[in-house]
GROMACS .gro file of C-alpha atoms in nm:
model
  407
    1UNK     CA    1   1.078   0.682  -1.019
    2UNK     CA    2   0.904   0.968  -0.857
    3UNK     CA    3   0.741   0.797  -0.543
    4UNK     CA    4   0.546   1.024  -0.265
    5UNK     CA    5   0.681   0.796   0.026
    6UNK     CA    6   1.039   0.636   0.055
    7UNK     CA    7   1.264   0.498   0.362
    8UNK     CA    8   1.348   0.579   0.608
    9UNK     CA    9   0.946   0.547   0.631
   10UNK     CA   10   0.793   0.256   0.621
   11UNK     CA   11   0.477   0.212   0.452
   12UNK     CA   12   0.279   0.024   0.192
   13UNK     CA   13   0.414   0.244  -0.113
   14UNK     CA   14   0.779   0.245   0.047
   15UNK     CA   15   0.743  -0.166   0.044
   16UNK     CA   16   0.634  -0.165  -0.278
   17UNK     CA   17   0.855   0.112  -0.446
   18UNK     CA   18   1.167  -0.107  -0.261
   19UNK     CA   19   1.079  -0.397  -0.408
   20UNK     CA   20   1.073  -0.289  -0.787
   21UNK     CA   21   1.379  -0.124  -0.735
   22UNK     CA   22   1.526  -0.425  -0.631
   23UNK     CA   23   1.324  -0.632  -0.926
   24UNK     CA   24   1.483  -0.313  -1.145
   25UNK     CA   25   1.816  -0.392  -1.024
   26UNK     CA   26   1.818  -0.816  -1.078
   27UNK     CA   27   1.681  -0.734  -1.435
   28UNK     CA   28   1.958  -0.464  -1.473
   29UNK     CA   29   1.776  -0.159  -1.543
   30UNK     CA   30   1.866   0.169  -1.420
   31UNK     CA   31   1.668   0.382  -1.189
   32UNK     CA   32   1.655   0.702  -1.003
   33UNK     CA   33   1.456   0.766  -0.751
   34UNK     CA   34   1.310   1.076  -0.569
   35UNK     CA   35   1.165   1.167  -0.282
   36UNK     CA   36   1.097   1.353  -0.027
   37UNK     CA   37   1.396   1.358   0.239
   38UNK     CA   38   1.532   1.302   0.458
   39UNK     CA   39   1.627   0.914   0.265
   40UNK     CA   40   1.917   0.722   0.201
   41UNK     CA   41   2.194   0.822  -0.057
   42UNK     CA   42   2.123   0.514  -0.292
   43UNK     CA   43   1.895   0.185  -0.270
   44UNK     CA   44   1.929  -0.146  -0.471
   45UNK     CA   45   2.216   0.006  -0.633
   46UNK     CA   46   1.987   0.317  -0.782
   47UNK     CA   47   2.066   0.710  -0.647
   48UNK     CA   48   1.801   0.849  -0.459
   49UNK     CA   49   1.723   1.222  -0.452
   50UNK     CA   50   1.547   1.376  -0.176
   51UNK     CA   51   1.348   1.696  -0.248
   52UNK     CA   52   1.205   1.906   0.070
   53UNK     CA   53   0.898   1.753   0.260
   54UNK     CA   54   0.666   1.839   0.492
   55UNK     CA   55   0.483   1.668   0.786
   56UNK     CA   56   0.127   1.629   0.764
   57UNK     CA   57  -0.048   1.762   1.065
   58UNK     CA   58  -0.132   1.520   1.327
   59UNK     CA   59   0.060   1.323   1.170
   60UNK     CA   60   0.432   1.449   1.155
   61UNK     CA   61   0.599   1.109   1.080
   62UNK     CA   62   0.408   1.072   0.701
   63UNK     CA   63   0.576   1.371   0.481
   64UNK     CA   64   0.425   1.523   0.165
   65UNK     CA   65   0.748   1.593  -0.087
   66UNK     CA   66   0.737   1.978  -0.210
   67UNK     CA   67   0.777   1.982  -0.570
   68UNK     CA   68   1.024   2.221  -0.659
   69UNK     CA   69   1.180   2.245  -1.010
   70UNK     CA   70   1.452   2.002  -0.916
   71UNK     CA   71   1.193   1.697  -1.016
   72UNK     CA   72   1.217   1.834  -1.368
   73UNK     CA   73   1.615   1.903  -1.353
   74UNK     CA   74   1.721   1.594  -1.234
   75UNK     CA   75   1.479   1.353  -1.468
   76UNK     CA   76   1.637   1.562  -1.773
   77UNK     CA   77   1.992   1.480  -1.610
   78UNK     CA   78   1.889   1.158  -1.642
   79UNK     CA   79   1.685   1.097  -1.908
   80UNK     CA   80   1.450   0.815  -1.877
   81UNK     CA   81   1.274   0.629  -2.094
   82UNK     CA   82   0.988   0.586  -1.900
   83UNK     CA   83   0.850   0.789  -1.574
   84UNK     CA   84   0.748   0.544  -1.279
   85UNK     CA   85   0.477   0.754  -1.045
   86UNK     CA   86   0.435   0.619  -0.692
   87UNK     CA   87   0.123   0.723  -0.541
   88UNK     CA   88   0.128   1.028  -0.679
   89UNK     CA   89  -0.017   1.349  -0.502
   90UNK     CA   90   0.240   1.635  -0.552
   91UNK     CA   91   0.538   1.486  -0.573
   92UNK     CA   92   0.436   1.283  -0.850
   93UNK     CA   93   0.240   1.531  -1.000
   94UNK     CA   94   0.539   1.738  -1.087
   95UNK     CA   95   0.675   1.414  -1.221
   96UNK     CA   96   0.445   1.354  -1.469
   97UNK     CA   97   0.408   1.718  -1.561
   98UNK     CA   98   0.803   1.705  -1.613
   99UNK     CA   99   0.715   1.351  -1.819
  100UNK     CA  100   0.511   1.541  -2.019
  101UNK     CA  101   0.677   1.808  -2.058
  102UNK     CA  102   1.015   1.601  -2.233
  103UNK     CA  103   0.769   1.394  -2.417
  104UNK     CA  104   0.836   1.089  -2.182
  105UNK     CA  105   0.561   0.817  -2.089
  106UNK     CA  106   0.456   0.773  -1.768
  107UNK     CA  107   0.280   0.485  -1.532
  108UNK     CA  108   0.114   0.599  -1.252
  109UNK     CA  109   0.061   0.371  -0.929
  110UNK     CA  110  -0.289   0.433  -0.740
  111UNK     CA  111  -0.206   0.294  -0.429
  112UNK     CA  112  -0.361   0.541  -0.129
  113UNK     CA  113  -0.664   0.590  -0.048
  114UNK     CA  114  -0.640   0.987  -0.014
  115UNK     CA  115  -0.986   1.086   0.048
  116UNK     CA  116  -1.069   0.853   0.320
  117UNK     CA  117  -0.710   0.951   0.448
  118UNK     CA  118  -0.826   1.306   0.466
  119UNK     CA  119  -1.161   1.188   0.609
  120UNK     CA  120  -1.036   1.018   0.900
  121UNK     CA  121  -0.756   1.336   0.992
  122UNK     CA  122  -1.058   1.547   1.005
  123UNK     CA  123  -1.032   1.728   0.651
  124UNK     CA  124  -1.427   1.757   0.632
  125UNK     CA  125  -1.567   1.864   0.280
  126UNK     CA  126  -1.236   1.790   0.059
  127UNK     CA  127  -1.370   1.499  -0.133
  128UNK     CA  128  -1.465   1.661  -0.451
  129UNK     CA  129  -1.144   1.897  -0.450
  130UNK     CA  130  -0.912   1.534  -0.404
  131UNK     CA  131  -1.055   1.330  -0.609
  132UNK     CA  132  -1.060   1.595  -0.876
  133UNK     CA  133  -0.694   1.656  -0.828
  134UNK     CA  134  -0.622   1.313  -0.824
  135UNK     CA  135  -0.787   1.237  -1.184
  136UNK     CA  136  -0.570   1.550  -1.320
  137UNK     CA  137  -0.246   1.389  -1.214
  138UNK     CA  138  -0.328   1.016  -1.308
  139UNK     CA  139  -0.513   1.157  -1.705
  140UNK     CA  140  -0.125   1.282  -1.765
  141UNK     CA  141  -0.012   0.926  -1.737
  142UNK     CA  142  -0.021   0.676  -1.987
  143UNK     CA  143  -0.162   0.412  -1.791
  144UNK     CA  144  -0.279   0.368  -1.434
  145UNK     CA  145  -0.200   0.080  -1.225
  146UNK     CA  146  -0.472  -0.047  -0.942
  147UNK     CA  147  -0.385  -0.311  -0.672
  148UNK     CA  148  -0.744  -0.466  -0.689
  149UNK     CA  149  -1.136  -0.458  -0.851
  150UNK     CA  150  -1.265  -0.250  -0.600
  151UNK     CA  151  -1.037   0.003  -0.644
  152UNK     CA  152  -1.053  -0.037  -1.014
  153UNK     CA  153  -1.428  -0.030  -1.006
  154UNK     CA  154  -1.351   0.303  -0.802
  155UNK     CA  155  -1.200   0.477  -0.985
  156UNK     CA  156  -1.346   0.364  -1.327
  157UNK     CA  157  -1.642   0.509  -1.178
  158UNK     CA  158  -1.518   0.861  -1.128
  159UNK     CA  159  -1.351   0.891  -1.461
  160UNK     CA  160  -0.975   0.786  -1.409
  161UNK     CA  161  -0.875   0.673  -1.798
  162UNK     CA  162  -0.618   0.406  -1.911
  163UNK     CA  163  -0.697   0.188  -1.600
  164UNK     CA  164  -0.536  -0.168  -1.578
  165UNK     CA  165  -0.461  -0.450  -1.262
  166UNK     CA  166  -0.108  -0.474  -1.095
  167UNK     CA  167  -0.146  -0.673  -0.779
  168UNK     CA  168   0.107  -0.697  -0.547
  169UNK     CA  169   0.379  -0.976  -0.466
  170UNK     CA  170   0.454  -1.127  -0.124
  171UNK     CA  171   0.750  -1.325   0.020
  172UNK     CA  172   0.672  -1.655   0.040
  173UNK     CA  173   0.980  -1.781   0.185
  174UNK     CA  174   0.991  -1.530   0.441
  175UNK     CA  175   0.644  -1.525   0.493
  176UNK     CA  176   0.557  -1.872   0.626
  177UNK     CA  177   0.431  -2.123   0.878
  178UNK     CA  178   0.803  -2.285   0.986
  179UNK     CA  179   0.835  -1.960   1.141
  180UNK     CA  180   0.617  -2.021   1.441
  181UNK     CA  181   0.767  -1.994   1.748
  182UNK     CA  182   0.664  -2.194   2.046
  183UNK     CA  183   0.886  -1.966   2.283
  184UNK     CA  184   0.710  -1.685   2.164
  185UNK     CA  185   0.357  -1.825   2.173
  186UNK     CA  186   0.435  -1.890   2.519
  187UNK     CA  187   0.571  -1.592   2.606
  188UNK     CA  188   0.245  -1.400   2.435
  189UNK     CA  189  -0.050  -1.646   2.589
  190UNK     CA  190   0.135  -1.854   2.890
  191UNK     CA  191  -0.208  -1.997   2.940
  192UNK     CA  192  -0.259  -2.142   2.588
  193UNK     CA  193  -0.511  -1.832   2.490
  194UNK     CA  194  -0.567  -1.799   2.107
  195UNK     CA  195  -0.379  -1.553   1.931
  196UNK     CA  196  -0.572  -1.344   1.780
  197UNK     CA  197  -0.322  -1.024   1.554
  198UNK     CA  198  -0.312  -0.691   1.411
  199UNK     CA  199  -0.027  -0.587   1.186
  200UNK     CA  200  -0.017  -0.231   1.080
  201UNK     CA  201   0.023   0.137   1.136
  202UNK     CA  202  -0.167   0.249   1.432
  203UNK     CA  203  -0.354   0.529   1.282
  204UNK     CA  204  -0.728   0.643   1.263
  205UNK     CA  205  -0.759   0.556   0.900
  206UNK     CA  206  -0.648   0.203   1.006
  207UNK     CA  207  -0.960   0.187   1.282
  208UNK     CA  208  -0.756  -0.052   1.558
  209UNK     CA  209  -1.025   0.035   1.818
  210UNK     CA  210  -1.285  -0.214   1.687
  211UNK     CA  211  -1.055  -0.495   1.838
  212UNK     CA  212  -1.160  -0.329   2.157
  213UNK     CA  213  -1.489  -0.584   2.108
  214UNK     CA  214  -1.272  -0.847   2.156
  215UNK     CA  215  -1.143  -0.752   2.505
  216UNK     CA  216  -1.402  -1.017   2.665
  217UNK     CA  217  -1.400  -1.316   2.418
  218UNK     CA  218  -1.275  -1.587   2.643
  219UNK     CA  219  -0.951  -1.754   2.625
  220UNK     CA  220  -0.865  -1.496   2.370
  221UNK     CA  221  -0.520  -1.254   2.359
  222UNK     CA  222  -0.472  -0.984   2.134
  223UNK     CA  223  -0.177  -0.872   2.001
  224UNK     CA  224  -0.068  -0.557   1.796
  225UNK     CA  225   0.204  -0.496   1.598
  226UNK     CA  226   0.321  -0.172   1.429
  227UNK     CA  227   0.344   0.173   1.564
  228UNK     CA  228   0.160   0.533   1.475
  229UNK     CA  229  -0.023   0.850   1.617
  230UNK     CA  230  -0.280   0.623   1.775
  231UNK     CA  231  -0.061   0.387   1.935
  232UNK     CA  232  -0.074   0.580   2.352
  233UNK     CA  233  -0.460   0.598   2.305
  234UNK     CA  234  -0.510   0.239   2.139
  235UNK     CA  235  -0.276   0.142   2.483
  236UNK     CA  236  -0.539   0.204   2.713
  237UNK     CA  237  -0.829   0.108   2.508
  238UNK     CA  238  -0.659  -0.206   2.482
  239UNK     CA  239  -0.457  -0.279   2.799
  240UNK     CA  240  -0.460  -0.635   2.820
  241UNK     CA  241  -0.321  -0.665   2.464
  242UNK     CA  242   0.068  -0.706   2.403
  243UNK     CA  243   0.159  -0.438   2.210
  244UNK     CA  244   0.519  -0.566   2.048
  245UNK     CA  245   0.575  -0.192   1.851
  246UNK     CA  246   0.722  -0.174   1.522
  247UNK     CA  247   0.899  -0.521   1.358
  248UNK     CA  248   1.064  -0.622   1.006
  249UNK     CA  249   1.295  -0.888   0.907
  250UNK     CA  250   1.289  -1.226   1.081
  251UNK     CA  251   1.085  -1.081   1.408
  252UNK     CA  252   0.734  -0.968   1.204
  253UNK     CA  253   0.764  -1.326   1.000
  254UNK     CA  254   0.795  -1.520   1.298
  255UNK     CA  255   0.519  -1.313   1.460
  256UNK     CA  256   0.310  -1.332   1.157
  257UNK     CA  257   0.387  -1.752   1.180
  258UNK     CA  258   0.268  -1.733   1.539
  259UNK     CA  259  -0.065  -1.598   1.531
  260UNK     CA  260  -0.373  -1.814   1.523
  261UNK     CA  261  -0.630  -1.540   1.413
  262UNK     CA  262  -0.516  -1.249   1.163
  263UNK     CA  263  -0.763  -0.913   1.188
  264UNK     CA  264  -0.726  -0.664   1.022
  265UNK     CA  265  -1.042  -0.329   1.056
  266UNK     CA  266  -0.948  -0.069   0.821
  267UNK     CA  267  -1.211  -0.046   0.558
  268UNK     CA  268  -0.991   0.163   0.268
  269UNK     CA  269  -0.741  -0.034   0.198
  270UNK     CA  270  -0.665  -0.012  -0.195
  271UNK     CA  271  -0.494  -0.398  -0.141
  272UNK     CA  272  -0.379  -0.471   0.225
  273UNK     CA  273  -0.040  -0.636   0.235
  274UNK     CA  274  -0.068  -0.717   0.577
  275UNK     CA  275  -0.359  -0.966   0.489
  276UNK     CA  276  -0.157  -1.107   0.182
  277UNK     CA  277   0.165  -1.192   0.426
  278UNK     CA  278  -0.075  -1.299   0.724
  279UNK     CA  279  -0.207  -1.573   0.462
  280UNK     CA  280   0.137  -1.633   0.313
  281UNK     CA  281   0.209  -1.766   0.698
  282UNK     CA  282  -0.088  -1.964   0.697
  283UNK     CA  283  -0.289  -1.796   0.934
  284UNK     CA  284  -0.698  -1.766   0.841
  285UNK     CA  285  -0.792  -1.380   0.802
  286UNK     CA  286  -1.070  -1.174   0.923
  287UNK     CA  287  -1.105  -0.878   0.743
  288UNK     CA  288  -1.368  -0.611   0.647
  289UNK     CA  289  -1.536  -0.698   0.312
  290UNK     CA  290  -1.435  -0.356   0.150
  291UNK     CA  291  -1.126  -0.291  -0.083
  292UNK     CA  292  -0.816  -0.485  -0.116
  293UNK     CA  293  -0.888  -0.793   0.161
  294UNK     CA  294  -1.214  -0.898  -0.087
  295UNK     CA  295  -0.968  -1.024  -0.370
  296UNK     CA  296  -0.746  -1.181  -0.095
  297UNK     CA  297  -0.993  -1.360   0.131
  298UNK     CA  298  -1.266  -1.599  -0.026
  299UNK     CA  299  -1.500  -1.662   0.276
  300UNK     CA  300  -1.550  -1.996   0.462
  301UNK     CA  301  -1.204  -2.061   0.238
  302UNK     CA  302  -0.940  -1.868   0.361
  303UNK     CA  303  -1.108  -1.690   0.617
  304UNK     CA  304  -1.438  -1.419   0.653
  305UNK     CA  305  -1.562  -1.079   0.583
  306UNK     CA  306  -1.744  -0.849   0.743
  307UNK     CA  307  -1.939  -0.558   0.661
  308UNK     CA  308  -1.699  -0.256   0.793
  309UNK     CA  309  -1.720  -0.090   1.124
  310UNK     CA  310  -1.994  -0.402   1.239
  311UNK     CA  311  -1.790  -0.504   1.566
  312UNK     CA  312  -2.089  -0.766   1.640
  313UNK     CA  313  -2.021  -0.939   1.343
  314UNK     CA  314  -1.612  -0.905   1.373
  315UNK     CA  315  -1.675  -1.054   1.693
  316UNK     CA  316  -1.882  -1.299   1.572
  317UNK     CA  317  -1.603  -1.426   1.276
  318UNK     CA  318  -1.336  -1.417   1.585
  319UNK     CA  319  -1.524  -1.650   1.803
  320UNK     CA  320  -1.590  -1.863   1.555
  321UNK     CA  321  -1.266  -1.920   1.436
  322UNK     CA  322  -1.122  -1.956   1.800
  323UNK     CA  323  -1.340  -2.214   1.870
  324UNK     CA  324  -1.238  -2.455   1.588
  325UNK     CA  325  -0.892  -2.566   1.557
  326UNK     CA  326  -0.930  -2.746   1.259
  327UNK     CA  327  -1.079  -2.519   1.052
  328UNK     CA  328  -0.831  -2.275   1.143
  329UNK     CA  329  -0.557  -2.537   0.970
  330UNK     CA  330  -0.784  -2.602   0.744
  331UNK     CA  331  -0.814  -2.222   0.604
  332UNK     CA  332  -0.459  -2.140   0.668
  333UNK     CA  333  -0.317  -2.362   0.479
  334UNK     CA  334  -0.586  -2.274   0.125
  335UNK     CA  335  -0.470  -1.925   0.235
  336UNK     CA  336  -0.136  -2.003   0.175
  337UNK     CA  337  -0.146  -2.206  -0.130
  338UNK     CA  338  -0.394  -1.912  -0.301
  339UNK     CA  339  -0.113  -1.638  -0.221
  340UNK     CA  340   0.250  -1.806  -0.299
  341UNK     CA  341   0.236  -1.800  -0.638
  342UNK     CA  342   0.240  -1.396  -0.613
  343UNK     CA  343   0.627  -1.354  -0.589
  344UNK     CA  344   0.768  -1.035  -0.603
  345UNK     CA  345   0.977  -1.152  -0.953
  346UNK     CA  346   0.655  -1.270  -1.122
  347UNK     CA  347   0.492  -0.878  -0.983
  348UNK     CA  348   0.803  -0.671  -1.120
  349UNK     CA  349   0.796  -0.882  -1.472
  350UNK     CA  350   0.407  -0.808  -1.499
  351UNK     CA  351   0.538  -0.414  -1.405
  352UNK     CA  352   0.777  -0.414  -1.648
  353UNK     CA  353   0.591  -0.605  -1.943
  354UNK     CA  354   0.349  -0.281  -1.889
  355UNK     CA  355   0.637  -0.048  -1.900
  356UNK     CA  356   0.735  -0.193  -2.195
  357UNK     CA  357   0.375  -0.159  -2.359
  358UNK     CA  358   0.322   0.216  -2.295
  359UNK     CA  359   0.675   0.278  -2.477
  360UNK     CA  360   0.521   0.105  -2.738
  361UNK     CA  361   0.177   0.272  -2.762
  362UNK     CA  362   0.378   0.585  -2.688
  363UNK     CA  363   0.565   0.545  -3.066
  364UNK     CA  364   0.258   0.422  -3.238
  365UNK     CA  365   0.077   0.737  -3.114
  366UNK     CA  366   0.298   0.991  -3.011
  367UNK     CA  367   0.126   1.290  -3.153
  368UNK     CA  368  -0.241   1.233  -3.051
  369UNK     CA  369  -0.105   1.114  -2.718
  370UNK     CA  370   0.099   1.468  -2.647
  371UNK     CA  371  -0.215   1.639  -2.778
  372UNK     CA  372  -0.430   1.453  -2.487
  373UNK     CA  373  -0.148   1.533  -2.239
  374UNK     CA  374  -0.150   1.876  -2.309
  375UNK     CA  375  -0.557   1.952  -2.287
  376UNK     CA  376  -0.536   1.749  -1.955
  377UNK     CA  377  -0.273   1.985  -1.782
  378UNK     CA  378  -0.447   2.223  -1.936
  379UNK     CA  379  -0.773   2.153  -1.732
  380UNK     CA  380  -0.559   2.113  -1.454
  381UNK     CA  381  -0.440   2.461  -1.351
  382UNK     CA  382  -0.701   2.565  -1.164
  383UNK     CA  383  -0.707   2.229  -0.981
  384UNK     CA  384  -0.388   2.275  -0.901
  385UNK     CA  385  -0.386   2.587  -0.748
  386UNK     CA  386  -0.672   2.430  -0.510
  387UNK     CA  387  -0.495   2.131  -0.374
  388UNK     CA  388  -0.210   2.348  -0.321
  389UNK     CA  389  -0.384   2.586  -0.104
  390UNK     CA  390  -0.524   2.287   0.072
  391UNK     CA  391  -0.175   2.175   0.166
  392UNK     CA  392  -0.090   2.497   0.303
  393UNK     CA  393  -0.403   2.480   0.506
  394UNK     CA  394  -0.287   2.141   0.627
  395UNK     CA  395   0.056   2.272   0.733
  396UNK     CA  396  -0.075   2.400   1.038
  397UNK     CA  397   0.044   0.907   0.348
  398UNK     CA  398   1.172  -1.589  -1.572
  399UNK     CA  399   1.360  -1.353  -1.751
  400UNK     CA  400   1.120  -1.164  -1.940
  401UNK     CA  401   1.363  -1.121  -2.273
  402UNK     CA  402   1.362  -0.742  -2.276
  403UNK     CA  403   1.611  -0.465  -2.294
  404UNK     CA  404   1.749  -0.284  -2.049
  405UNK     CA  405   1.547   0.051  -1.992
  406UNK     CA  406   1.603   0.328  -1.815
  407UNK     CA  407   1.331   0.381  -1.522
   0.00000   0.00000   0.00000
């Protein structure tokens, strides 16, 4: 597994990557993982090896991984059957060109939103150049995997081949309602205000500042949860709201549990996990209706949309919510039902039941297949000698019955 984010950063693809390894390691499969470092020595049981990263600018704490010719050394050390690529940028594109290069199939995870990321960190004019690079890495994999429709329907549009759905699980058991705490209700809104939450990385791309329309909304108390470059400025656009930093474990479920409003304002999210464990605890959701959050939330269900960057009409879903107790039950309790069927074991067998169909298709057409692989690097040199200067620039994101399989 050749994943572009890993611990000790924590981050959609790190959740995500942790969690197959684990599913990896209950099936008994074998996996090795790299990364960029610095990262722990093993996880679930798998090695990890770290390769040289960098800090993107602005942003020091999320680190692009360098690919140097170890990628290629170490997956012929180990020899896998298939190549797992986690959001793959350069990192990953050095793991499927190594992939292709020992005739191995690979699966390629779309997961980030790049452009928009660039967007928002002030990398004017490098849509064309991203995307472009992006479609080179993901044609060398066998298949690529999407978290939802409108990312499918994204990148469908701009020419991404061998496209197919792999949602995302959520705990349910640790992700629930029983976790509420009274003691920490009181200690958030001592005067019985409505607690309305945010749950993320506080970074532009996430846009936290539209909650600042909710400053006045009476008997209303925001709180935020998560930490990032944004977090001293979003501190005094914000300062009546409880800012509680960066949780995990028992602390963010029983925060989650204690919220009676979930927002979330970030209009590129590719899925949104945040939403999917906020409705897990049975809290309603108000989210933007772009991306991941419109295959989560069905409105005047489970909660409501709104068009992105419209604070009247966030405000407007907020106050209507905090007004009515009952429907707030009422919506996060459907939420709940429509998410805790998504386990994390019922996610890594759909993962592995299409790892187990690209071997296949890889056999049955082995030769036309290499032939593809090889006209797509091909068309990919010059590419990659553009997103590589642009990186320098930026140096100033149930049993299923089947063998065990390398991964």
């Amino acid at each position: 597994m050749v994943t572009e984010s890993f611990l000790p950063r924590v981050n959609g693809v790190t959740n995500s990557v942790c969690r197959v390894l684990e599913h990896l390691e209950r099936r008994g499969h074998e996996a090795l993982i790299i990364a960029p470092g610095p990262g722990p020595e093993s996880y679930a049981g798998h090695q990890v090896v770290v390769v040289p990263g960098v800090g993107l600018p602005g942003y020091n704490s999320f680190v692009l991984g360098l690919p140097t010719k170890a990628v290629e050394r170490r997956l012929r050390e180990f020899s896998p059957d298939i190549v797992h690529l986690a959001s793959p940028v350069a990192l990953g594109a050095a793991g499927a060109r190594a992939a292709r290069k020992m005739g191995v199939p690979s699966v390629a995870v779309f997961q980030t939103d790049l452009a928009g990321f660039a967007r928002r960190y002030g990398f004017r004019g490098t849509d064309r150049t991203i995307w472009s690079w992006l479609r080179h890495v993901h044609r060398q994999a066998a298949r690529t995997l999407v978290p939802s429709s409108a990312t499918y329907k994204q990148l469908d549009e701009r020419g991404f081949p061998g496209l197919a759905m792999w949602r995302r699980g959520v705990d349910s058991e640790r992700f629930q309602s029983a976790h509420r705490s009274e003691a920490l209700r009181a200690e958030l809104a001592p005067n019985g205000e409505i607690l309305v939450g945010y749950v993320g990385r506080l970074a532009p791309e996430k846009q936290v500042e539209l909650l600042a329309c909710l400053t006045d909304v009476p008997n209303v108390k925001l709180v935020v949860v998560g930490d990032g470059p944004a977090a001293e400025r979003l501190r005094t656009l914000l300062p009546d709201a409880a800012f509680l930093g960066f949780q995990d474990g028992h602390k963010l479920a029983e925060t989650y549990a204690s919220l009676d409003i979930f927002v979330h304002t970030g209009p590129d999210e590719t899925f949104c996990q945040t939403v999917q464990e906020a409705m897990a605890s049975g809290v309603p959701v108000v989210a933007p209706a772009a991306g991941g959050p419109v295959d989560l939330v069905t409105p005047e269900e489970t909660g409501l949309l709104f068009e992105p960057n419209d604070t009247d009409a966030l405000r407007e879903c907020v106050v209507r919510l905090a007004a009515d107790a009952e429907l707030r039950a009422r919506w996060g309790a459907a939420g709940r039902v429509s998410v805790e069927h998504r386990s994390w074991t019922a996610v890594g067998d759909e993962l592995l039941r299409h790892y187990a169909e690209v071997c296949e298709e890889r056999v049955r057409h082995d030769a036309p297949a290499a032939a593809a692989a090889a006209a797509a690097a091909a068309d990919g040199d010059v590419l990659e000698a553009q997103i590589f200067s642009l990186g320098s620039k930026g140096n100033d994101s149930d049993d299923t019955g089947q063998g065990a399989a390398a991964a």
